[in-house]
Amino acid sequence: MVETKKGVRDANATKARILDAAKGEFARLGLGGARVDEIAEKAKANKRMIYHYFGNKEELFKVVLEEAYLDIRGAELSLELEHLAPDEALKTLVRFTWNYYLENPAFIRLVNSENLHQARHIAESDRLVDASRKFTDLVGGILKRGEKDGVFRKGIDPVQLNITIAAIGYYYLTNRFTGAILFEREFMSKEALQERLEFNLDTVMRLVVA
Amino acid sequence: MVETKKGVRDANATKARILDAAKGEFARLGLGGARVDEIAEKAKANKRMIYHYFGNKEELFKVVLEEAYLDIRGAELSLELEHLAPDEALKTLVRFTWNYYLENPAFIRLVNSENLHQARHIAESDRLVDASRKFTDLVGGILKRGEKDGVFRKGIDPVQLNITIAAIGYYYLTNRFTGAILFEREFMSKEALQERLEFNLDTVMRLVVA
DNA sequence: TTATTAAGTAACTAACTAGTGCGTTACTTG
DNA sequence: CAAGTAACGCACTAGTTAGTTACTTAATAA
């Protein structure tokens, strides 16, 4: 939570508080379910400020989404996977992805909401496309190195692999509520989470191994 | 779409039209985004009838969800996988799951919406728990047979496997909108879909193989 | 000190939305 | 065929909701 003392006028701080509150509300209730009044209240800002700084609800949602994506893409790059052996790099990525989803529950909920709306809010964001391209290239590089070292089989599509790495973590976490009921199983205990991570690491390594 | 001639009074037909329209609207816009008036109009029924037959919006959502889940669980059971060799049974399940998601886009959207609301609408549905238990047992049985035949390695958790089979299809399809933008790739062309299915079959078979 | 600009507020509005009151119309059964 | 019951419809309400209007207050530069 962004906290700044009130009374003092500070445009940047107010913007940050609004973004923070909006992220929480959009994640919790989706674009349609979130309420502008509620966001303003949570941000300790006047609703008028939201319209002043962001134009309207959807534009605000755009900024929230873009920031969320840039954050994870930045974190992925800062793992410096190119300095690790291919198999370690891949394992690190699987672990990181899993932990990022766990520690940033807002992220997957925002992505879900954006997909419900057919991704029209990020449709023209060159910044996101650039960041994602770098990420795909990164994974492609790991696969190439592994292939050359003889530890990975060849011909693996980095995009398909990326999707799968995201999927096996993301799905478990977003659908944990229905999952817990239907499979009559605890999804969020320390042991359950650890077990799933191990299973996912295993899945990915079996998929790439030569 | 359920179609019945108007004017003639037919409670079952009206209920069916309402459920059908509700499924479409809830899938399209989520529980929060769907509008009761719109559902009534699409159902060619009076809004009053929705409240008459289903009580309120959330109860209607409950029925829609329960029907959607029972439908896929029923379809899975009618595959009669127990009559197939273990590896064929598993491949058939992966293909079926993929095709079901493709042909019933409402299903994954409804499940997403339900998880946004922490699964409170299916929380007490014994029918669903029973149906899911049968399904988990089915997959468990396939794994056991494969293990005995020496084609599958032992110790695979059927629940984790189920989750993974669902995940690698579900995630690709729900997140295809953001995916298409970020990965600069067509997700829904015939070729792309076929490629993903092959990749997923490969992923699952490599995961279980002895 | 004063004029200017930007930050911030409260009260409002027009459109919408879930849910209802109350009446009408058709089918069914004794 | 009469009377009861269930299907159906209109028009309303009470409460929301995104967005706006018109204003006050603080910071800043001349």
Coordinates of C-alpha atoms (C1' of nucleotides) in Angstrom, one line a residue:
Chain A
M1 CA 0.0 0.0 0.0
V2 CA 1.2 3.4 -0.9
E3 CA 1.0 5.7 2.0
T4 CA 1.5 9.5 1.9
K5 CA 0.5 12.1 4.3
K6 CA -2.6 14.0 3.4
G7 CA -3.1 17.7 3.4
V8 CA 0.2 18.3 1.6
R9 CA -0.4 18.6 -2.1
D10 CA 1.6 16.1 -4.1
A11 CA 0.4 15.1 -7.5
N12 CA 2.7 12.2 -7.9
A13 CA 1.8 10.8 -4.6
T14 CA -1.9 11.1 -5.3
K15 CA -1.5 9.4 -8.7
A16 CA 0.4 6.6 -7.0
R17 CA -2.2 6.1 -4.4
I18 CA -4.9 6.0 -7.0
L19 CA -3.0 3.5 -9.1
D20 CA -2.4 1.3 -6.0
A21 CA -6.0 1.4 -5.0
A22 CA -7.2 0.8 -8.5
K23 CA -4.9 -2.2 -8.9
G24 CA -6.4 -3.7 -5.7
E25 CA -10.0 -3.1 -6.7
F26 CA -9.7 -4.1 -10.3
A27 CA -7.9 -7.3 -9.2
R28 CA -10.5 -8.0 -6.6
L29 CA -13.6 -7.4 -8.6
G30 CA -12.6 -7.0 -12.3
L31 CA -13.0 -4.0 -14.5
G32 CA -16.8 -4.2 -14.4
G33 CA -17.1 -5.0 -10.8
A34 CA -14.7 -2.3 -9.4
R35 CA -16.3 0.9 -8.4
V36 CA -14.7 4.3 -9.1
D37 CA -16.0 5.7 -5.8
E38 CA -14.5 2.8 -3.9
I39 CA -11.1 3.3 -5.6
A40 CA -11.2 7.0 -4.7
E41 CA -12.0 6.2 -1.1
K42 CA -9.3 3.5 -0.8
A43 CA -6.8 5.9 -2.4
K44 CA -7.8 8.6 0.1
A45 CA -8.3 10.8 -3.0
N46 CA -11.3 12.6 -4.4
K47 CA -13.0 10.8 -7.2
R48 CA -12.5 13.9 -9.4
M49 CA -8.8 13.3 -9.2
I50 CA -9.2 10.0 -10.9
Y51 CA -10.8 11.7 -13.9
H52 CA -8.3 14.5 -13.7
Y53 CA -5.3 12.2 -13.9
F54 CA -6.5 9.3 -15.9
G55 CA -9.5 10.5 -18.0
N56 CA -11.9 7.7 -17.2
K57 CA -12.3 4.3 -15.6
E58 CA -11.0 2.3 -18.7
E59 CA -8.0 4.5 -19.1
L60 CA -7.2 3.9 -15.5
F61 CA -7.5 0.2 -16.0
K62 CA -5.1 0.4 -19.0
V63 CA -2.4 2.1 -16.9
V64 CA -2.9 -0.5 -14.1
L65 CA -2.6 -3.3 -16.5
E66 CA 0.4 -1.9 -18.3
E67 CA 2.3 -1.4 -15.0
A68 CA 1.5 -4.9 -13.9
Y69 CA 2.8 -6.4 -17.0
L70 CA 5.9 -4.3 -17.1
D71 CA 6.6 -5.2 -13.5
I72 CA 6.7 -9.0 -14.2
R73 CA 8.6 -8.7 -17.4
G74 CA 11.2 -6.5 -15.7
A75 CA 11.5 -9.0 -12.8
E76 CA 12.0 -11.8 -15.3
L77 CA 14.8 -10.0 -17.1
S78 CA 16.6 -9.2 -13.8
L79 CA 16.9 -12.9 -13.1
E80 CA 19.8 -12.8 -15.5
L81 CA 19.1 -16.4 -16.7
E82 CA 21.7 -16.1 -19.4
H83 CA 24.3 -16.5 -16.7
L84 CA 23.0 -19.9 -15.6
A85 CA 23.4 -23.3 -17.1
P86 CA 20.4 -24.0 -19.4
D87 CA 18.7 -26.5 -17.1
E88 CA 19.2 -24.3 -14.0
A89 CA 18.0 -21.3 -16.0
L90 CA 14.8 -23.1 -16.9
K91 CA 14.2 -24.3 -13.4
T92 CA 14.8 -20.9 -12.0
L93 CA 12.2 -19.5 -14.5
V94 CA 9.6 -22.0 -13.5
R95 CA 10.2 -21.3 -9.8
F96 CA 10.2 -17.5 -10.3
T97 CA 7.0 -17.6 -12.3
W98 CA 5.3 -19.7 -9.7
N99 CA 6.5 -17.4 -6.8
Y100 CA 5.6 -14.3 -8.7
Y101 CA 2.0 -15.4 -9.2
L102 CA 1.9 -16.4 -5.5
E103 CA 3.3 -13.1 -4.2
N104 CA 1.3 -11.0 -6.7
P105 CA -2.2 -12.4 -6.7
A106 CA -3.4 -9.2 -8.3
F107 CA -1.5 -10.0 -11.4
I108 CA -3.4 -13.1 -12.5
R109 CA -6.7 -11.5 -11.7
L110 CA -5.9 -8.4 -13.7
V111 CA -4.9 -10.6 -16.7
N112 CA -8.1 -12.6 -16.3
S113 CA -10.2 -9.5 -16.4
E114 CA -8.3 -8.2 -19.4
N115 CA -8.9 -11.4 -21.3
L116 CA -12.6 -11.3 -20.4
H117 CA -12.5 -8.0 -22.3
Q118 CA -10.5 -9.5 -25.2
A119 CA -7.4 -7.6 -24.4
R120 CA -8.6 -4.4 -25.8
H121 CA -6.8 -2.3 -23.1
I122 CA -3.3 -3.5 -23.9
A123 CA -4.0 -3.8 -27.6
E124 CA -1.8 -0.9 -28.7
S125 CA 0.9 -0.9 -26.1
D126 CA 4.3 -1.1 -27.8
R127 CA 6.1 -1.0 -24.5
L128 CA 4.5 -4.4 -23.6
V129 CA 5.2 -6.0 -26.9
D130 CA 8.8 -4.9 -26.7
A131 CA 9.2 -6.3 -23.2
S132 CA 7.5 -9.5 -24.1
R133 CA 9.7 -10.0 -27.2
K134 CA 12.8 -9.7 -25.0
F135 CA 11.4 -12.3 -22.7
T136 CA 10.6 -14.8 -25.5
D137 CA 14.1 -14.3 -26.9
L138 CA 15.5 -15.0 -23.5
V139 CA 13.7 -18.3 -23.3
G140 CA 14.6 -19.0 -26.9
G141 CA 18.3 -18.4 -26.0
I142 CA 18.2 -20.8 -23.1
L143 CA 16.7 -23.5 -25.3
K144 CA 19.4 -23.0 -27.9
R145 CA 22.2 -23.2 -25.3
G146 CA 20.7 -26.4 -23.9
E147 CA 20.4 -27.8 -27.3
K148 CA 24.0 -27.1 -28.1
D149 CA 25.1 -28.6 -24.8
G150 CA 23.1 -31.7 -25.6
V151 CA 20.9 -31.5 -22.5
F152 CA 17.7 -30.3 -24.3
R153 CA 16.2 -31.9 -27.3
K154 CA 15.9 -29.7 -30.4
G155 CA 13.0 -28.1 -32.1
I156 CA 11.2 -26.8 -29.0
D157 CA 9.1 -23.7 -29.6
P158 CA 10.0 -21.1 -27.0
V159 CA 6.5 -19.6 -27.2
Q160 CA 4.7 -22.9 -26.6
L161 CA 7.1 -23.6 -23.7
N162 CA 6.5 -20.1 -22.2
I163 CA 2.7 -20.7 -22.4
T164 CA 3.0 -24.0 -20.7
I165 CA 5.3 -22.7 -17.9
A166 CA 2.8 -20.0 -17.2
A167 CA -0.2 -22.3 -17.6
I168 CA 0.7 -24.9 -15.1
G169 CA 1.2 -22.3 -12.4
Y170 CA -1.4 -19.8 -13.4
Y171 CA -4.3 -22.3 -13.8
Y172 CA -3.6 -24.0 -10.4
L173 CA -3.8 -20.6 -8.7
T174 CA -6.7 -18.9 -10.5
N175 CA -8.8 -22.0 -10.3
R176 CA -7.9 -23.0 -6.8
F177 CA -11.4 -22.1 -5.5
T178 CA -13.3 -24.4 -7.8
G179 CA -10.4 -26.8 -7.6
A180 CA -10.5 -27.1 -3.8
I181 CA -14.3 -27.9 -3.9
L182 CA -14.3 -30.3 -6.9
F183 CA -11.1 -32.2 -5.9
E184 CA -11.8 -32.0 -2.2
R185 CA -8.3 -31.0 -1.6
E186 CA -6.4 -28.1 0.1
F187 CA -4.8 -26.0 -2.6
M188 CA -3.0 -23.3 -0.6
S189 CA -1.3 -25.1 2.3
K190 CA 2.5 -24.9 2.4
E191 CA 2.7 -28.5 1.5
A192 CA 0.2 -28.4 -1.3
L193 CA 2.0 -25.4 -2.9
Q194 CA 5.4 -27.1 -2.6
E195 CA 4.0 -30.3 -4.1
R196 CA 2.6 -28.4 -7.1
L197 CA 5.8 -26.5 -7.7
E198 CA 7.8 -29.8 -7.7
F199 CA 5.3 -31.4 -10.1
N200 CA 5.6 -28.4 -12.4
L201 CA 9.4 -28.4 -12.4
D202 CA 9.2 -32.1 -13.2
T203 CA 6.7 -31.5 -16.0
V204 CA 8.9 -28.8 -17.7
M205 CA 12.2 -30.7 -17.3
R206 CA 10.7 -33.9 -18.8
L207 CA 9.3 -31.8 -21.6
V208 CA 12.7 -30.4 -22.7
V209 CA 15.2 -33.1 -21.8
A210 CA 17.1 -34.6 -24.6
Chain B
M1 CA -29.7 -21.6 -28.8
V2 CA -33.0 -22.9 -27.4
E3 CA -35.9 -21.9 -29.6
T4 CA -39.5 -22.3 -28.7
K5 CA -42.5 -20.6 -30.1
K6 CA -43.8 -17.8 -28.0
G7 CA -47.4 -17.3 -27.0
V8 CA -47.8 -20.9 -26.0
R9 CA -47.3 -21.3 -22.3
D10 CA -44.6 -23.8 -21.5
A11 CA -42.8 -23.4 -18.2
N12 CA -40.0 -25.9 -19.1
A13 CA -39.3 -24.2 -22.4
T14 CA -39.2 -20.7 -20.8
K15 CA -36.9 -22.0 -18.1
A16 CA -34.6 -23.5 -20.7
R17 CA -34.6 -20.3 -22.7
I18 CA -33.7 -18.3 -19.6
L19 CA -30.9 -20.7 -18.7
D20 CA -29.5 -20.6 -22.2
A21 CA -29.5 -16.9 -22.4
A22 CA -28.1 -16.6 -18.9
K23 CA -25.3 -19.0 -19.8
G24 CA -24.4 -16.8 -22.8
E25 CA -24.5 -13.5 -20.9
F26 CA -22.7 -14.7 -17.8
A27 CA -20.0 -16.2 -20.0
R28 CA -19.7 -13.1 -22.1
L29 CA -19.6 -10.5 -19.3
G30 CA -19.2 -12.4 -16.0
L31 CA -21.6 -12.5 -13.1
G32 CA -21.2 -8.8 -12.3
G33 CA -21.2 -7.6 -15.9
A34 CA -24.3 -9.6 -17.1
R35 CA -27.6 -7.7 -16.9
V36 CA -30.8 -9.3 -15.8
D37 CA -32.8 -7.3 -18.3
E38 CA -30.6 -8.4 -21.1
I39 CA -30.9 -12.0 -20.1
A40 CA -34.6 -11.7 -20.1
E41 CA -34.6 -10.1 -23.5
K42 CA -32.3 -12.6 -25.0
A43 CA -34.4 -15.4 -23.6
K44 CA -37.5 -13.8 -25.0
A45 CA -39.0 -14.0 -21.6
N46 CA -40.2 -11.4 -19.1
K47 CA -37.7 -10.5 -16.4
R48 CA -40.3 -11.3 -13.9
M49 CA -40.0 -15.0 -15.0
I50 CA -36.3 -15.1 -14.0
Y51 CA -37.2 -14.1 -10.5
H52 CA -40.2 -16.5 -10.5
Y53 CA -38.1 -19.5 -11.6
F54 CA -34.7 -18.8 -10.1
G55 CA -35.1 -16.4 -7.2
N56 CA -32.4 -14.0 -8.1
K57 CA -29.4 -13.3 -10.3
E58 CA -27.0 -15.3 -8.1
E59 CA -29.2 -18.3 -7.9
L60 CA -29.6 -18.2 -11.6
F61 CA -25.8 -18.1 -11.9
K62 CA -25.6 -21.1 -9.6
V63 CA -27.8 -23.2 -11.8
V64 CA -26.0 -22.2 -15.0
L65 CA -22.6 -23.1 -13.5
E66 CA -23.8 -26.4 -12.1
E67 CA -25.3 -27.4 -15.5
A68 CA -22.1 -26.4 -17.2
Y69 CA -19.9 -28.6 -14.9
L70 CA -22.3 -31.5 -15.0
D71 CA -22.2 -31.4 -18.8
I72 CA -18.4 -31.7 -19.1
R73 CA -18.2 -34.3 -16.4
G74 CA -20.9 -36.3 -18.1
A75 CA -19.1 -36.1 -21.4
E76 CA -15.8 -37.2 -19.9
L77 CA -17.4 -40.3 -18.4
S78 CA -19.1 -41.2 -21.7
L79 CA -15.7 -41.4 -23.4
E80 CA -15.4 -44.8 -21.8
L81 CA -11.7 -44.5 -21.3
E82 CA -11.6 -47.6 -19.3
H83 CA -12.0 -49.6 -22.5
L84 CA -8.9 -48.1 -24.1
A85 CA -5.2 -48.9 -23.5
P86 CA -3.7 -46.6 -20.9
D87 CA -1.7 -44.4 -23.3
E88 CA -4.6 -44.1 -25.7
A89 CA -7.0 -43.3 -22.9
L90 CA -4.8 -40.5 -21.7
K91 CA -4.3 -39.1 -25.2
T92 CA -8.0 -39.3 -25.8
L93 CA -8.6 -37.4 -22.6
V94 CA -6.2 -34.6 -23.5
R95 CA -7.8 -34.3 -27.0
F96 CA -11.3 -34.4 -25.6
T97 CA -10.5 -31.7 -23.0
W98 CA -9.0 -29.5 -25.6
N99 CA -11.9 -29.9 -28.0
Y100 CA -14.5 -29.4 -25.3
Y101 CA -12.9 -26.1 -24.3
L102 CA -12.8 -25.1 -28.0
E103 CA -16.4 -26.0 -28.7
N104 CA -17.8 -24.7 -25.4
P105 CA -16.1 -21.4 -24.9
A106 CA -18.8 -20.4 -22.4
F107 CA -17.4 -23.1 -20.0
I108 CA -14.0 -21.6 -19.3
R109 CA -15.5 -18.1 -19.0
L110 CA -18.0 -19.3 -16.5
V111 CA -15.4 -21.1 -14.5
N112 CA -13.2 -17.9 -14.5
S113 CA -16.1 -15.9 -13.3
E114 CA -16.8 -18.4 -10.5
N115 CA -13.2 -18.3 -9.4
L116 CA -13.2 -14.5 -9.3
H117 CA -16.0 -15.0 -6.8
Q118 CA -14.1 -17.6 -4.9
A119 CA -16.3 -20.4 -5.9
R120 CA -19.1 -19.5 -3.5
H121 CA -21.8 -20.5 -5.9
I122 CA -20.8 -24.2 -6.3
A123 CA -19.6 -24.4 -2.7
E124 CA -22.3 -26.8 -1.5
S125 CA -23.1 -28.8 -4.6
D126 CA -22.8 -32.4 -3.7
R127 CA -23.7 -33.4 -7.3
L128 CA -20.6 -31.7 -8.6
V129 CA -18.4 -33.2 -5.9
D130 CA -19.7 -36.6 -6.8
A131 CA -19.2 -36.2 -10.5
S132 CA -15.7 -34.9 -10.0
R133 CA -14.8 -37.7 -7.7
K134 CA -15.8 -40.2 -10.4
F135 CA -13.6 -38.3 -12.9
T136 CA -10.6 -38.3 -10.6
D137 CA -11.0 -42.0 -10.0
L138 CA -11.2 -42.6 -13.7
V139 CA -7.9 -40.9 -14.3
G140 CA -6.4 -42.7 -11.3
G141 CA -7.6 -46.0 -12.8
I142 CA -5.9 -45.2 -16.2
L143 CA -2.6 -44.4 -14.4
K144 CA -2.8 -47.6 -12.4
R145 CA -3.4 -49.7 -15.5
G146 CA -0.5 -48.0 -17.3
E147 CA 1.7 -48.6 -14.3
K148 CA 0.9 -52.3 -14.2
D149 CA 1.5 -52.5 -18.0
G150 CA 4.9 -50.9 -17.5
V151 CA 4.1 -48.0 -19.9
F152 CA 3.6 -45.3 -17.2
R153 CA 6.0 -44.6 -14.3
K154 CA 4.6 -45.0 -10.9
G155 CA 3.7 -42.5 -8.2
I156 CA 1.9 -40.0 -10.4
D157 CA -0.8 -38.1 -8.6
P158 CA -4.0 -38.2 -10.7
V159 CA -5.2 -34.8 -9.3
Q160 CA -2.0 -33.1 -10.3
L161 CA -2.2 -34.7 -13.7
N162 CA -5.8 -33.6 -14.1
I163 CA -4.9 -30.1 -13.2
T164 CA -2.1 -30.0 -15.7
I165 CA -4.2 -31.5 -18.5
A166 CA -6.8 -28.8 -17.9
A167 CA -4.2 -26.1 -17.4
I168 CA -2.3 -26.4 -20.7
G169 CA -5.4 -26.2 -22.7
Y170 CA -7.4 -23.8 -20.6
Y171 CA -4.7 -21.2 -20.2
Y172 CA -3.9 -21.1 -23.9
L173 CA -7.6 -20.5 -24.7
T174 CA -8.6 -18.0 -21.9
N175 CA -5.5 -16.0 -22.3
R176 CA -5.3 -16.1 -26.1
F177 CA -6.2 -12.4 -26.3
T178 CA -3.3 -11.1 -24.3
G179 CA -1.2 -13.9 -25.7
A180 CA -1.8 -12.9 -29.3
I181 CA -0.7 -9.3 -28.5
L182 CA 2.3 -10.1 -26.3
F183 CA 3.6 -13.0 -28.4
E184 CA 2.7 -11.4 -31.7
R185 CA 1.2 -14.6 -32.9
E186 CA -2.1 -15.9 -34.2
F187 CA -3.6 -18.2 -31.5
M188 CA -6.8 -19.3 -33.1
S189 CA -6.0 -20.3 -36.7
K190 CA -6.5 -24.0 -37.6
E191 CA -2.7 -24.5 -37.7
A192 CA -2.0 -22.8 -34.4
L193 CA -4.7 -24.8 -32.6
Q194 CA -3.4 -28.1 -34.1
E195 CA 0.2 -27.2 -33.1
R196 CA -0.9 -26.4 -29.5
L197 CA -2.8 -29.7 -29.2
E198 CA 0.2 -31.7 -30.4
F199 CA 2.4 -29.8 -28.0
N200 CA 0.1 -30.6 -25.2
L201 CA -0.2 -34.3 -26.1
D202 CA 3.6 -34.4 -26.1
T203 CA 3.8 -32.7 -22.7
V204 CA 1.4 -35.1 -21.1
M205 CA 2.9 -38.2 -22.6
R206 CA 6.4 -37.2 -21.6
L207 CA 5.2 -36.6 -18.1
V208 CA 3.7 -40.0 -17.5
V209 CA 6.0 -42.3 -19.6
A210 CA 7.9 -44.9 -17.7
Chain C
dT1 C1' 2.6 40.7 -2.4
dT2 C1' -0.1 39.2 -6.1
dA3 C1' -1.4 36.7 -10.2
dT4 C1' -1.4 32.3 -12.0
dT5 C1' -1.7 27.6 -12.1
dA6 C1' -2.4 23.2 -10.3
dA7 C1' -4.4 20.3 -6.5
dG8 C1' -8.2 19.2 -4.3
dT9 C1' -13.4 19.0 -2.8
dA10 C1' -18.5 18.5 -2.4
dA11 C1' -22.7 18.1 -4.4
dC12 C1' -25.0 16.9 -8.4
dT13 C1' -27.0 14.4 -12.6
dA14 C1' -28.5 11.3 -16.0
dA15 C1' -28.5 6.7 -16.9
dC16 C1' -28.8 2.4 -15.2
dT17 C1' -30.0 -1.9 -12.4
dA18 C1' -31.7 -5.6 -9.4
dG19 C1' -35.7 -6.6 -7.7
dT20 C1' -41.1 -6.1 -6.9
dG21 C1' -46.2 -5.0 -6.7
dC22 C1' -50.0 -6.0 -8.8
dG23 C1' -52.7 -7.2 -12.3
dT24 C1' -54.0 -10.3 -16.6
dT25 C1' -54.2 -14.5 -19.3
dA26 C1' -54.1 -19.3 -20.3
dC27 C1' -54.2 -24.0 -18.8
dT28 C1' -56.0 -27.8 -15.7
dT29 C1' -58.8 -30.3 -12.7
dG30 C1' -62.9 -31.5 -10.0
Chain D
dC1 C1' -67.9 -25.3 -16.9
dA2 C1' -66.4 -23.0 -12.8
dA3 C1' -62.7 -22.2 -10.0
dG4 C1' -58.1 -22.6 -8.9
dT5 C1' -53.4 -22.3 -10.2
dA6 C1' -49.5 -21.3 -12.7
dA7 C1' -47.5 -18.5 -16.6
dC8 C1' -46.8 -14.1 -17.9
dG9 C1' -46.3 -8.9 -18.4
dC10 C1' -46.2 -3.8 -17.3
dA11 C1' -44.6 -0.3 -14.8
dC12 C1' -42.4 1.1 -10.9
dT13 C1' -38.9 1.9 -7.0
dA14 C1' -35.0 2.4 -4.3
dG15 C1' -30.5 2.3 -4.7
dT16 C1' -26.2 2.7 -7.7
dT17 C1' -22.8 4.4 -10.7
dA18 C1' -19.7 6.8 -14.1
dG19 C1' -18.9 11.1 -15.0
dT20 C1' -19.4 16.5 -14.3
dT21 C1' -20.0 21.2 -12.6
dA22 C1' -18.7 24.7 -10.0
dC23 C1' -16.1 25.8 -6.5
dT24 C1' -12.0 26.4 -2.7
dT25 C1' -7.3 26.0 -1.4
dA26 C1' -2.4 25.6 -1.7
dA27 C1' 2.0 26.2 -4.2
dT28 C1' 4.8 29.1 -7.3
dA29 C1' 6.8 32.6 -10.0
dA30 C1' 7.0 37.5 -11.1

